[in-house]
mmCIF file with all atom_site columns, C-alpha atoms in Angstrom:
data_model
loop_
_atom_site.group_PDB
_atom_site.id
_atom_site.type_symbol
_atom_site.label_atom_id
_atom_site.label_alt_id
_atom_site.label_comp_id
_atom_site.label_asym_id
_atom_site.label_entity_id
_atom_site.label_seq_id
_atom_site.pdbx_PDB_ins_code
_atom_site.Cartn_x
_atom_site.Cartn_y
_atom_site.Cartn_z
_atom_site.occupancy
_atom_site.B_iso_or_equiv
_atom_site.pdbx_formal_charge
_atom_site.auth_seq_id
_atom_site.auth_comp_id
_atom_site.auth_asym_id
_atom_site.auth_atom_id
_atom_site.pdbx_PDB_model_num
ATOM 1  C CA . MET J 1 1  ? -0.002  -0.002 -0.007  1.00 0.00 ? 987  MET J CA 1
ATOM 2  C CA . ASP J 1 2  ? 1.376   3.406  -0.994  1.00 0.00 ? 988  ASP J CA 1
ATOM 3  C CA . THR J 1 3  ? 1.231   5.797  1.973   1.00 0.00 ? 989  THR J CA 1
ATOM 4  C CA . LYS J 1 4  ? 2.992   8.801  0.454   1.00 0.00 ? 990  LYS J CA 1
ATOM 5  C CA . PRO J 1 5  ? 0.940   12.017 0.804   1.00 0.00 ? 991  PRO J CA 1
ATOM 6  C CA . PHE J 1 6  ? -0.858  13.241 -2.273  1.00 0.00 ? 992  PHE J CA 1
ATOM 7  C CA . ILE J 1 7  ? -0.855  17.006 -2.689  1.00 0.00 ? 993  ILE J CA 1
ATOM 8  C CA . ILE J 1 8  ? -3.722  18.617 -4.587  1.00 0.00 ? 994  ILE J CA 1
ATOM 9  C CA . LYS J 1 9  ? -2.473  21.865 -6.127  1.00 0.00 ? 995  LYS J CA 1
ATOM 10 C CA . LYS J 1 10 ? -5.631  23.046 -7.887  1.00 0.00 ? 996  LYS J CA 1
ATOM 11 C CA . ILE J 1 11 ? -9.295  22.324 -7.410  1.00 0.00 ? 997  ILE J CA 1
ATOM 12 C CA . THR J 1 12 ? -12.484 23.306 -9.273  1.00 0.00 ? 998  THR J CA 1
ATOM 13 C CA . LEU J 1 13 ? -15.810 23.367 -7.426  1.00 0.00 ? 999  LEU J CA 1
ATOM 14 C CA . ARG J 1 14 ? -19.254 23.726 -8.936  1.00 0.00 ? 1000 ARG J CA 1
ATOM 15 C CA . ALA J 1 15 ? -21.367 26.276 -7.095  1.00 0.00 ? 1001 ALA J CA 1
ATOM 16 C CA . SER J 1 16 ? -24.833 27.707 -7.520  1.00 0.00 ? 1002 SER J CA 1
ATOM 17 C CA . ASN J 1 17 ? -25.023 31.008 -5.627  1.00 0.00 ? 1003 ASN J CA 1
ATOM 18 C CA . ILE J 1 18 ? -22.374 33.355 -6.933  1.00 0.00 ? 1004 ILE J CA 1
ATOM 19 C CA . SER J 1 19 ? -22.993 36.179 -4.444  1.00 0.00 ? 1005 SER J CA 1
ATOM 20 C CA . VAL J 1 20 ? -22.881 33.869 -1.364  1.00 0.00 ? 1006 VAL J CA 1
ATOM 21 C CA . MET J 1 21 ? -19.763 32.086 -2.628  1.00 0.00 ? 1007 MET J CA 1
ATOM 22 C CA . ARG J 1 22 ? -17.910 35.280 -3.511  1.00 0.00 ? 1008 ARG J CA 1
ATOM 23 C CA . ASN J 1 23 ? -18.744 36.786 -0.152  1.00 0.00 ? 1009 ASN J CA 1
ATOM 24 C CA . PHE J 1 24 ? -17.393 33.710 1.635   1.00 0.00 ? 1010 PHE J CA 1
ATOM 25 C CA . TYR J 1 25 ? -14.149 33.398 -0.251  1.00 0.00 ? 1011 TYR J CA 1
ATOM 26 C CA . GLU J 1 26 ? -13.402 37.103 -0.757  1.00 0.00 ? 1012 GLU J CA 1
ATOM 27 C CA . ASN J 1 27 ? -14.675 38.718 2.431   1.00 0.00 ? 1013 ASN J CA 1
ATOM 28 C CA . LEU J 1 28 ? -14.486 35.986 5.049   1.00 0.00 ? 1014 LEU J CA 1
ATOM 29 C CA . LEU J 1 29 ? -11.417 34.065 3.911   1.00 0.00 ? 1015 LEU J CA 1
ATOM 30 C CA . GLN J 1 30 ? -9.757  37.046 2.158   1.00 0.00 ? 1016 GLN J CA 1
ATOM 31 C CA . PHE J 1 31 ? -8.794  35.044 -0.942  1.00 0.00 ? 1017 PHE J CA 1
ATOM 32 C CA . HIS J 1 32 ? -7.616  37.106 -3.896  1.00 0.00 ? 1018 HIS J CA 1
ATOM 33 C CA . VAL J 1 33 ? -9.419  37.026 -7.253  1.00 0.00 ? 1019 VAL J CA 1
ATOM 34 C CA . ILE J 1 34 ? -6.879  36.040 -9.870  1.00 0.00 ? 1020 ILE J CA 1
ATOM 35 C CA . SER J 1 35 ? -9.276  35.780 -12.819 1.00 0.00 ? 1021 SER J CA 1
ATOM 36 C CA . GLU J 1 36 ? -13.005 35.802 -13.447 1.00 0.00 ? 1022 GLU J CA 1
ATOM 37 C CA . THR J 1 37 ? -15.494 35.297 -16.227 1.00 0.00 ? 1023 THR J CA 1
ATOM 38 C CA . ASP J 1 38 ? -19.283 35.407 -16.318 1.00 0.00 ? 1024 ASP J CA 1
ATOM 39 C CA . SER J 1 39 ? -19.392 31.830 -15.105 1.00 0.00 ? 1025 SER J CA 1
ATOM 40 C CA . SER J 1 40 ? -16.263 31.344 -12.995 1.00 0.00 ? 1026 SER J CA 1
ATOM 41 C CA . VAL J 1 41 ? -13.940 32.916 -10.418 1.00 0.00 ? 1027 VAL J CA 1
ATOM 42 C CA . SER J 1 42 ? -10.400 31.741 -9.606  1.00 0.00 ? 1028 SER J CA 1
ATOM 43 C CA . TYR J 1 43 ? -8.671  32.460 -6.285  1.00 0.00 ? 1029 TYR J CA 1
ATOM 44 C CA . ALA J 1 44 ? -5.202  32.495 -4.752  1.00 0.00 ? 1030 ALA J CA 1
ATOM 45 C CA . PHE J 1 45 ? -4.037  32.997 -1.179  1.00 0.00 ? 1031 PHE J CA 1
ATOM 46 C CA . ARG J 1 46 ? -2.071  36.113 -2.149  1.00 0.00 ? 1032 ARG J CA 1
ATOM 47 C CA . GLU J 1 47 ? -2.039  38.589 -5.001  1.00 0.00 ? 1033 GLU J CA 1
ATOM 48 C CA . ASN J 1 48 ? 0.045   37.642 -8.017  1.00 0.00 ? 1034 ASN J CA 1
ATOM 49 C CA . GLU J 1 49 ? 0.122   33.948 -7.079  1.00 0.00 ? 1035 GLU J CA 1
ATOM 50 C CA . GLU J 1 50 ? -1.163  31.138 -9.241  1.00 0.00 ? 1036 GLU J CA 1
ATOM 51 C CA . ALA J 1 51 ? -4.835  30.292 -8.628  1.00 0.00 ? 1037 ALA J CA 1
ATOM 52 C CA . PHE J 1 52 ? -5.472  27.160 -6.555  1.00 0.00 ? 1038 PHE J CA 1
ATOM 53 C CA . LEU J 1 53 ? -9.294  27.319 -6.457  1.00 0.00 ? 1039 LEU J CA 1
ATOM 54 C CA . THR J 1 54 ? -11.793 27.875 -9.251  1.00 0.00 ? 1040 THR J CA 1
ATOM 55 C CA . LEU J 1 55 ? -15.542 28.151 -8.687  1.00 0.00 ? 1041 LEU J CA 1
ATOM 56 C CA . GLU J 1 56 ? -17.744 27.379 -11.697 1.00 0.00 ? 1042 GLU J CA 1
ATOM 57 C CA . PHE J 1 57 ? -21.303 28.688 -11.718 1.00 0.00 ? 1043 PHE J CA 1
ATOM 58 C CA . GLY J 1 58 ? -24.366 28.026 -13.851 1.00 0.00 ? 1044 GLY J CA 1
ATOM 59 C CA . GLY J 1 59 ? -24.409 24.261 -13.622 1.00 0.00 ? 1045 GLY J CA 1
ATOM 60 C CA . ARG J 1 60 ? -27.357 22.040 -12.849 1.00 0.00 ? 1046 ARG J CA 1
ATOM 61 C CA . LEU J 1 61 ? -28.776 22.510 -9.349  1.00 0.00 ? 1047 LEU J CA 1
ATOM 62 C CA . ARG J 1 62 ? -29.053 19.513 -7.043  1.00 0.00 ? 1048 ARG J CA 1
ATOM 63 C CA . LYS J 1 63 ? -32.591 18.422 -6.186  1.00 0.00 ? 1049 LYS J CA 1
ATOM 64 C CA . LYS J 1 64 ? -33.563 19.247 -2.583  1.00 0.00 ? 1050 LYS J CA 1
ATOM 65 C CA . ASN J 1 65 ? -34.354 15.683 -1.464  1.00 0.00 ? 1051 ASN J CA 1
ATOM 66 C CA . THR J 1 66 ? -31.200 14.026 -2.741  1.00 0.00 ? 1052 THR J CA 1
ATOM 67 C CA . ALA J 1 67 ? -28.449 12.654 -0.539  1.00 0.00 ? 1053 ALA J CA 1
ATOM 68 C CA . GLY J 1 68 ? -24.940 13.946 -0.665  1.00 0.00 ? 1054 GLY J CA 1
ATOM 69 C CA . LEU J 1 69 ? -21.686 13.987 1.219   1.00 0.00 ? 1055 LEU J CA 1
ATOM 70 C CA . PHE J 1 70 ? -19.860 17.281 1.266   1.00 0.00 ? 1056 PHE J CA 1
ATOM 71 C CA . HIS J 1 71 ? -16.528 18.150 2.801   1.00 0.00 ? 1057 HIS J CA 1
ATOM 72 C CA . TYR J 1 72 ? -14.250 21.059 2.221   1.00 0.00 ? 1058 TYR J CA 1
ATOM 73 C CA . ALA J 1 73 ? -11.065 21.960 4.045   1.00 0.00 ? 1059 ALA J CA 1
ATOM 74 C CA . ILE J 1 74 ? -8.540  24.729 3.495   1.00 0.00 ? 1060 ILE J CA 1
ATOM 75 C CA . LEU J 1 75 ? -4.886  24.453 4.491   1.00 0.00 ? 1061 LEU J CA 1
ATOM 76 C CA . PHE J 1 76 ? -3.457  27.940 4.747   1.00 0.00 ? 1062 PHE J CA 1
ATOM 77 C CA . PRO J 1 77 ? 0.182   28.364 3.711   1.00 0.00 ? 1063 PRO J CA 1
ATOM 78 C CA . ASP J 1 78 ? 1.204   29.503 7.173   1.00 0.00 ? 1064 ASP J CA 1
ATOM 79 C CA . VAL J 1 79 ? -0.160  30.533 10.590  1.00 0.00 ? 1065 VAL J CA 1
ATOM 80 C CA . LEU J 1 80 ? 0.230   34.233 9.842   1.00 0.00 ? 1066 LEU J CA 1
ATOM 81 C CA . THR J 1 81 ? -2.080  33.993 6.820   1.00 0.00 ? 1067 THR J CA 1
ATOM 82 C CA . LEU J 1 82 ? -4.680  32.105 8.831   1.00 0.00 ? 1068 LEU J CA 1
ATOM 83 C CA . SER J 1 83 ? -4.481  34.611 11.698  1.00 0.00 ? 1069 SER J CA 1
ATOM 84 C CA . GLN J 1 84 ? -4.988  37.480 9.274   1.00 0.00 ? 1070 GLN J CA 1
ATOM 85 C CA . VAL J 1 85 ? -8.296  35.946 8.155   1.00 0.00 ? 1071 VAL J CA 1
ATOM 86 C CA . PHE J 1 86 ? -9.512  35.822 11.768  1.00 0.00 ? 1072 PHE J CA 1
ATOM 87 C CA . ARG J 1 87 ? -8.297  39.331 12.482  1.00 0.00 ? 1073 ARG J CA 1
ATOM 88 C CA . VAL J 1 88 ? -10.015 40.838 9.422   1.00 0.00 ? 1074 VAL J CA 1
ATOM 89 C CA . THR J 1 89 ? -13.298 39.024 10.103  1.00 0.00 ? 1075 THR J CA 1
ATOM 90 C CA . ASN J 1 90 ? -13.289 39.747 13.853  1.00 0.00 ? 1076 ASN J CA 1
ATOM 91 C CA . VAL J 1 91 ? -13.493 36.065 14.841  1.00 0.00 ? 1077 VAL J CA 1
ATOM 92 C CA . GLU J 1 92 ? -12.912 35.645 18.561  1.00 0.00 ? 1078 GLU J CA 1
ATOM 93 C CA . PHE J 1 93 ? -11.970 32.522 20.479  1.00 0.00 ? 1079 PHE J CA 1
#
């Protein structure tokens, strides 16, 4: 069994509510918009970095009574970057 870690460098997520998603990634997490079109937005942790996350909009919506398993985690590049997100959004512990 291969136990070496697998590193995902880029990910594309399908999303349905552009205003909610943009608010979350841009205002709460403070990700930087690297590129955008009418149907997608790509983000990086810092300005002038390569995008690691792309959100695609306009796809088919999931039916309300269908099952699903959803998980999403973000590994920030360092503690300073993570702390800046909490400081900007006034999160208290």
